[in-house]
mmCIF file of C-alpha atoms in Angstrom:
data_model
loop_
_atom_site.group_PDB
_atom_site.id
_atom_site.type_symbol
_atom_site.label_atom_id
_atom_site.label_comp_id
_atom_site.label_asym_id
_atom_site.label_seq_id
_atom_site.Cartn_x
_atom_site.Cartn_y
_atom_site.Cartn_z
ATOM 1 C CA GLY N 23 94.764 31.709 188.973
ATOM 2 C CA ASP N 24 94.819 31.081 185.221
ATOM 3 C CA SER N 25 98.032 29.597 183.817
ATOM 4 C CA VAL N 26 99.605 27.600 181.311
ATOM 5 C CA THR N 27 102.139 24.815 181.687
ATOM 6 C CA GLN N 28 103.946 23.540 178.618
ATOM 7 C CA MET N 29 106.697 20.827 178.294
ATOM 8 C CA GLU N 30 110.179 22.000 178.664
ATOM 9 C CA GLY N 31 112.720 22.038 175.901
ATOM 10 C CA PRO N 32 114.886 22.124 173.978
ATOM 11 C CA VAL N 33 113.706 19.440 171.691
ATOM 12 C CA THR N 34 115.785 18.235 168.743
ATOM 13 C CA LEU N 35 114.355 16.192 166.253
ATOM 14 C CA SER N 36 115.450 14.612 162.850
ATOM 15 C CA GLU N 37 113.554 15.814 159.760
ATOM 16 C CA GLU N 38 110.375 13.884 159.072
ATOM 17 C CA ALA N 39 110.126 12.846 162.769
ATOM 18 C CA PHE N 40 106.852 13.153 164.670
ATOM 19 C CA LEU N 41 106.250 15.979 166.938
ATOM 20 C CA THR N 42 104.452 16.357 170.217
ATOM 21 C CA ILE N 43 104.618 19.396 172.567
ATOM 22 C CA ASN N 44 102.420 18.941 175.560
ATOM 23 C CA CYS N 45 100.404 21.918 176.935
ATOM 24 C CA THR N 46 97.980 21.774 179.882
ATOM 25 C CA TYR N 47 96.053 24.770 181.357
ATOM 26 C CA THR N 48 94.373 26.069 184.406
ATOM 27 C CA ALA N 49 91.511 28.348 184.092
ATOM 28 C CA THR N 50 88.149 29.415 185.249
ATOM 29 C CA GLY N 51 85.407 29.528 182.663
ATOM 30 C CA TYR N 52 85.817 28.508 179.162
ATOM 31 C CA PRO N 53 89.111 29.939 177.765
ATOM 32 C CA SER N 54 90.320 30.030 174.099
ATOM 33 C CA LEU N 55 93.462 28.323 173.547
ATOM 34 C CA PHE N 56 96.241 29.067 171.149
ATOM 35 C CA TRP N 57 99.592 28.007 169.824
ATOM 36 C CA TYR N 58 101.953 30.976 168.844
ATOM 37 C CA VAL N 59 105.375 30.424 167.010
ATOM 38 C CA GLN N 60 108.531 32.622 167.286
ATOM 39 C CA TYR N 61 111.002 32.384 164.725
ATOM 40 C CA PRO N 62 114.623 33.453 165.382
ATOM 41 C CA GLY N 63 114.718 37.380 165.587
ATOM 42 C CA GLU N 64 111.047 37.835 165.027
ATOM 43 C CA GLY N 65 107.862 38.352 167.215
ATOM 44 C CA LEU N 66 105.240 35.717 167.902
ATOM 45 C CA GLN N 67 102.827 34.630 165.162
ATOM 46 C CA LEU N 68 99.799 32.859 165.626
ATOM 47 C CA LEU N 69 99.981 29.160 164.495
ATOM 48 C CA LEU N 70 96.532 27.872 165.473
ATOM 49 C CA LYS N 71 93.686 28.335 167.882
ATOM 50 C CA ALA N 72 90.536 26.613 169.209
ATOM 51 C CA THR N 73 87.674 28.318 170.979
ATOM 52 C CA LYS N 74 85.715 25.626 172.596
ATOM 53 C CA ALA N 75 86.046 22.004 173.790
ATOM 54 C CA ASP N 76 86.749 19.404 171.172
ATOM 55 C CA ASP N 77 87.625 22.116 168.596
ATOM 56 C CA LYS N 78 90.539 21.159 166.522
ATOM 57 C CA GLY N 79 93.037 23.861 165.417
ATOM 58 C CA SER N 80 95.255 23.222 162.463
ATOM 59 C CA ASN N 81 97.587 25.123 160.237
ATOM 60 C CA LYS N 82 100.836 24.205 158.133
ATOM 61 C CA GLY N 83 100.553 20.561 159.110
ATOM 62 C CA PHE N 84 100.279 21.302 162.975
ATOM 63 C CA GLU N 85 97.294 20.228 164.904
ATOM 64 C CA ALA N 86 96.019 20.561 168.433
ATOM 65 C CA THR N 87 92.590 19.631 170.005
ATOM 66 C CA TYR N 88 90.989 21.399 172.825
ATOM 67 C CA ARG N 89 90.452 18.674 175.490
ATOM 68 C CA LYS N 90 88.241 20.027 178.432
ATOM 69 C CA GLU N 91 88.445 16.765 180.204
ATOM 70 C CA THR N 92 92.256 16.736 180.503
ATOM 71 C CA THR N 93 92.583 20.607 180.256
ATOM 72 C CA SER N 94 95.187 19.864 177.535
ATOM 73 C CA PHE N 95 96.064 21.406 173.922
ATOM 74 C CA HIS N 96 99.061 19.478 172.914
ATOM 75 C CA LEU N 97 100.527 20.398 169.611
ATOM 76 C CA GLU N 98 101.442 17.912 167.075
ATOM 77 C CA LYS N 99 102.811 17.597 163.528
ATOM 78 C CA GLY N 100 103.301 14.254 161.711
ATOM 79 C CA SER N 101 106.572 15.063 159.861
ATOM 80 C CA VAL N 102 108.545 18.115 160.775
ATOM 81 C CA GLN N 103 110.875 20.027 158.610
ATOM 82 C CA VAL N 104 113.919 22.176 159.184
ATOM 83 C CA SER N 105 111.988 25.256 158.612
ATOM 84 C CA ASP N 106 109.983 24.413 161.713
ATOM 85 C CA SER N 107 112.618 25.081 163.888
ATOM 86 C CA ALA N 108 111.445 27.687 166.243
ATOM 87 C CA VAL N 109 110.035 28.423 169.881
ATOM 88 C CA TYR N 110 106.450 27.416 170.267
ATOM 89 C CA PHE N 111 104.223 29.054 172.964
ATOM 90 C CA CYS N 112 100.887 27.799 174.267
ATOM 91 C CA ALA N 113 98.592 30.290 175.360
ATOM 92 C CA LEU N 114 95.090 30.932 176.759
ATOM 93 C CA PHE N 115 92.706 33.849 176.649
ATOM 94 C CA THR N 116 90.260 34.448 179.353
ATOM 95 C CA GLY N 117 88.385 37.409 177.785
ATOM 96 C CA ASN N 118 90.816 40.014 179.290
ATOM 97 C CA GLN N 119 94.178 38.724 179.353
ATOM 98 C CA PHE N 120 96.528 36.209 177.719
ATOM 99 C CA TYR N 121 98.446 33.913 179.577
ATOM 100 C CA PHE N 122 101.574 32.225 177.889
ATOM 101 C CA GLY N 123 103.677 29.071 178.682
ATOM 102 C CA THR N 124 107.364 29.370 178.935
ATOM 103 C CA GLY N 125 108.044 28.169 175.366
ATOM 104 C CA THR N 126 109.457 25.142 173.934
ATOM 105 C CA SER N 127 112.477 25.375 171.584
ATOM 106 C CA LEU N 128 112.341 23.068 168.644
ATOM 107 C CA THR N 129 115.419 22.239 166.517
ATOM 108 C CA VAL N 130 114.852 20.220 163.385
ATOM 109 C CA ILE N 131 118.091 18.761 161.903
ATOM 110 C CA PRO N 132 118.466 17.296 158.460
ATOM 111 C CA ASP H 30 104.796 47.811 155.916
ATOM 112 C CA ALA H 31 104.399 46.069 159.169
ATOM 113 C CA ASP H 32 101.221 46.289 161.024
ATOM 114 C CA VAL H 33 102.837 46.589 164.390
ATOM 115 C CA THR H 34 106.128 48.461 164.600
ATOM 116 C CA GLN H 35 108.306 49.159 167.702
ATOM 117 C CA THR H 36 111.060 51.530 168.129
ATOM 118 C CA PRO H 37 113.880 51.237 168.871
ATOM 119 C CA ARG H 38 114.623 47.723 167.958
ATOM 120 C CA ASN H 39 117.788 47.629 170.320
ATOM 121 C CA ARG H 40 118.915 49.939 173.167
ATOM 122 C CA ILE H 41 121.560 49.764 175.628
ATOM 123 C CA THR H 42 121.269 52.104 178.552
ATOM 124 C CA LYS H 43 122.598 52.537 182.036
ATOM 125 C CA THR H 44 121.206 52.015 185.356
ATOM 126 C CA GLY H 45 119.023 55.011 186.607
ATOM 127 C CA LYS H 46 118.023 56.338 183.048
ATOM 128 C CA ARG H 47 114.689 57.075 181.710
ATOM 129 C CA ILE H 48 113.772 55.076 178.701
ATOM 130 C CA MET H 49 110.713 55.137 176.367
ATOM 131 C CA LEU H 50 109.757 52.164 174.131
ATOM 132 C CA GLU H 51 107.405 52.933 171.567
ATOM 133 C CA CYS H 52 104.680 50.952 169.695
ATOM 134 C CA SER H 53 102.524 51.854 166.747
ATOM 135 C CA GLN H 54 100.040 50.033 164.828
ATOM 136 C CA THR H 55 98.179 50.331 161.629
ATOM 137 C CA LYS H 56 95.622 47.499 162.202
ATOM 138 C CA GLY H 57 92.948 49.893 163.834
ATOM 139 C CA HIS H 58 92.690 47.726 166.996
ATOM 140 C CA ASP H 59 91.511 48.986 170.059
ATOM 141 C CA ARG H 60 93.422 46.912 172.493
ATOM 142 C CA MET H 61 97.255 46.885 172.998
ATOM 143 C CA TYR H 62 99.597 45.196 175.289
ATOM 144 C CA TRP H 63 103.177 45.253 176.368
ATOM 145 C CA TYR H 64 105.082 41.952 177.520
ATOM 146 C CA ARG H 65 108.403 41.194 178.397
ATOM 147 C CA GLN H 66 110.346 38.036 177.357
ATOM 148 C CA ASP H 67 113.008 36.358 179.465
ATOM 149 C CA PRO H 68 114.577 33.075 178.995
ATOM 150 C CA GLY H 69 112.744 30.210 180.679
ATOM 151 C CA LEU H 70 110.094 32.539 181.729
ATOM 152 C CA GLY H 71 108.094 33.094 178.535
ATOM 153 C CA LEU H 72 106.056 36.231 178.200
ATOM 154 C CA ARG H 73 104.833 38.152 181.015
ATOM 155 C CA LEU H 74 102.334 40.983 180.767
ATOM 156 C CA ILE H 75 103.387 44.430 181.851
ATOM 157 C CA TYR H 76 100.320 46.562 180.956
ATOM 158 C CA TYR H 77 97.415 46.568 178.629
ATOM 159 C CA SER H 78 94.968 49.035 177.203
ATOM 160 C CA PHE H 79 91.435 48.483 175.800
ATOM 161 C CA ASP H 80 91.039 51.913 174.363
ATOM 162 C CA VAL H 81 92.606 55.394 174.914
ATOM 163 C CA LYS H 82 90.927 55.971 178.188
ATOM 164 C CA ASP H 83 91.541 52.556 179.740
ATOM 165 C CA ILE H 84 94.888 51.413 181.100
ATOM 166 C CA ASN H 85 95.396 48.127 183.264
ATOM 167 C CA LYS H 86 98.254 46.816 185.122
ATOM 168 C CA GLY H 87 99.418 43.346 184.333
ATOM 169 C CA GLU H 88 101.442 40.788 186.093
ATOM 170 C CA ILE H 89 104.641 42.736 186.339
ATOM 171 C CA SER H 90 103.877 46.410 186.335
ATOM 172 C CA ASP H 91 106.223 47.519 188.875
ATOM 173 C CA GLY H 92 108.988 49.861 187.742
ATOM 174 C CA TYR H 93 107.169 50.557 184.477
ATOM 175 C CA SER H 94 104.525 53.061 183.247
ATOM 176 C CA VAL H 95 102.474 53.408 180.057
ATOM 177 C CA SER H 96 100.886 56.193 177.932
ATOM 178 C CA ARG H 97 98.267 55.557 175.224
ATOM 179 C CA GLN H 98 98.548 58.648 173.139
ATOM 180 C CA ALA H 99 96.119 57.538 170.534
ATOM 181 C CA GLN H 100 94.357 54.459 169.267
ATOM 182 C CA ALA H 101 97.428 53.633 167.325
ATOM 183 C CA LYS H 102 100.194 54.481 169.895
ATOM 184 C CA PHE H 103 101.051 52.876 173.080
ATOM 185 C CA SER H 104 104.367 53.704 174.844
ATOM 186 C CA LEU H 105 106.217 51.758 177.609
ATOM 187 C CA SER H 106 108.453 53.777 180.103
ATOM 188 C CA LEU H 107 111.156 52.742 182.599
ATOM 189 C CA GLU H 108 111.327 55.701 184.803
ATOM 190 C CA SER H 109 114.629 54.705 186.387
ATOM 191 C CA ALA H 110 116.035 51.474 184.538
ATOM 192 C CA ILE H 111 117.648 48.680 186.636
ATOM 193 C CA PRO H 112 119.801 45.795 185.227
ATOM 194 C CA ASN H 113 116.891 43.198 185.905
ATOM 195 C CA GLN H 114 114.912 45.021 183.333
ATOM 196 C CA THR H 115 117.118 43.702 180.704
ATOM 197 C CA ALA H 116 114.814 41.664 178.358
ATOM 198 C CA LEU H 117 113.140 41.526 175.091
ATOM 199 C CA TYR H 118 109.927 43.707 175.214
ATOM 200 C CA PHE H 119 107.049 42.930 172.796
ATOM 201 C CA CYS H 120 104.014 45.076 171.902
ATOM 202 C CA ALA H 121 100.885 43.333 170.676
ATOM 203 C CA THR H 122 97.513 44.272 169.450
ATOM 204 C CA SER H 123 94.088 42.534 169.351
ATOM 205 C CA ASP H 124 90.553 43.187 168.165
ATOM 206 C CA PRO H 125 88.107 40.648 169.748
ATOM 207 C CA PRO H 126 85.168 40.142 167.425
ATOM 208 C CA GLY H 127 83.064 39.043 170.346
ATOM 209 C CA GLY H 128 84.523 35.512 170.347
ATOM 210 C CA ALA H 129 88.042 34.111 170.397
ATOM 211 C CA ASP H 130 90.826 36.733 170.333
ATOM 212 C CA THR H 131 94.002 36.615 168.546
ATOM 213 C CA GLN H 132 97.134 39.040 169.333
ATOM 214 C CA TYR H 133 99.510 40.582 166.737
ATOM 215 C CA PHE H 134 102.980 41.082 167.733
ATOM 216 C CA GLY H 135 105.605 43.485 166.841
ATOM 217 C CA PRO H 136 109.206 42.577 166.175
ATOM 218 C CA GLY H 137 110.368 43.348 169.661
ATOM 219 C CA THR H 138 112.823 45.768 171.527
ATOM 220 C CA ARG H 139 115.781 44.384 172.874
ATOM 221 C CA LEU H 140 116.925 46.330 175.998
ATOM 222 C CA THR H 141 119.990 46.067 177.735
ATOM 223 C CA VAL H 142 120.476 47.887 181.057
ATOM 224 C CA LEU H 143 124.100 48.021 182.358
#
């Protein structure tokens, strides 16, 4: 069945470090891919998305590229800030349902 | 005002009690969803609805029921709550424009079943 696998956390980085959170997926057809972010005490918010192979989603310095050949959608940021501390979820949409990864907790220390 | 609201925000109840969680949205979206979030398990889909007359079971619907009272309202009920239903519950909406879909989440309801 359709599913998303993302790297387990927690991840702790120093401010200005490079961030990568890995995400791979299994899906029939051509899903859309998403990264959502959840700040403490809040619901999930869309961070970025990509709808087809080779698309790059970007927002707030974060980027992810839809790689069909490796079924991946890894999240990257060149220089993280303390305010980026949150839980990040990779997700895919197949046309009817969303499938979410288990979430990766990121803590950025000054 | 928030586009997707959930009530209550926190609830503590006892085993065997009937509980209703409510979700309202002002986004005008047809599609609504209920998820639960558990540590280490991410979000799992309980039920979803594509319009008032369309209700579908998700991955973990056992022990839950829903009601879509109007386009803007989607309620989740636990007929007889049990401790392993202790979780954070999220409502979400979406409105696919024929292409990629984006979900909009409420702030969540933290439910504790003793």
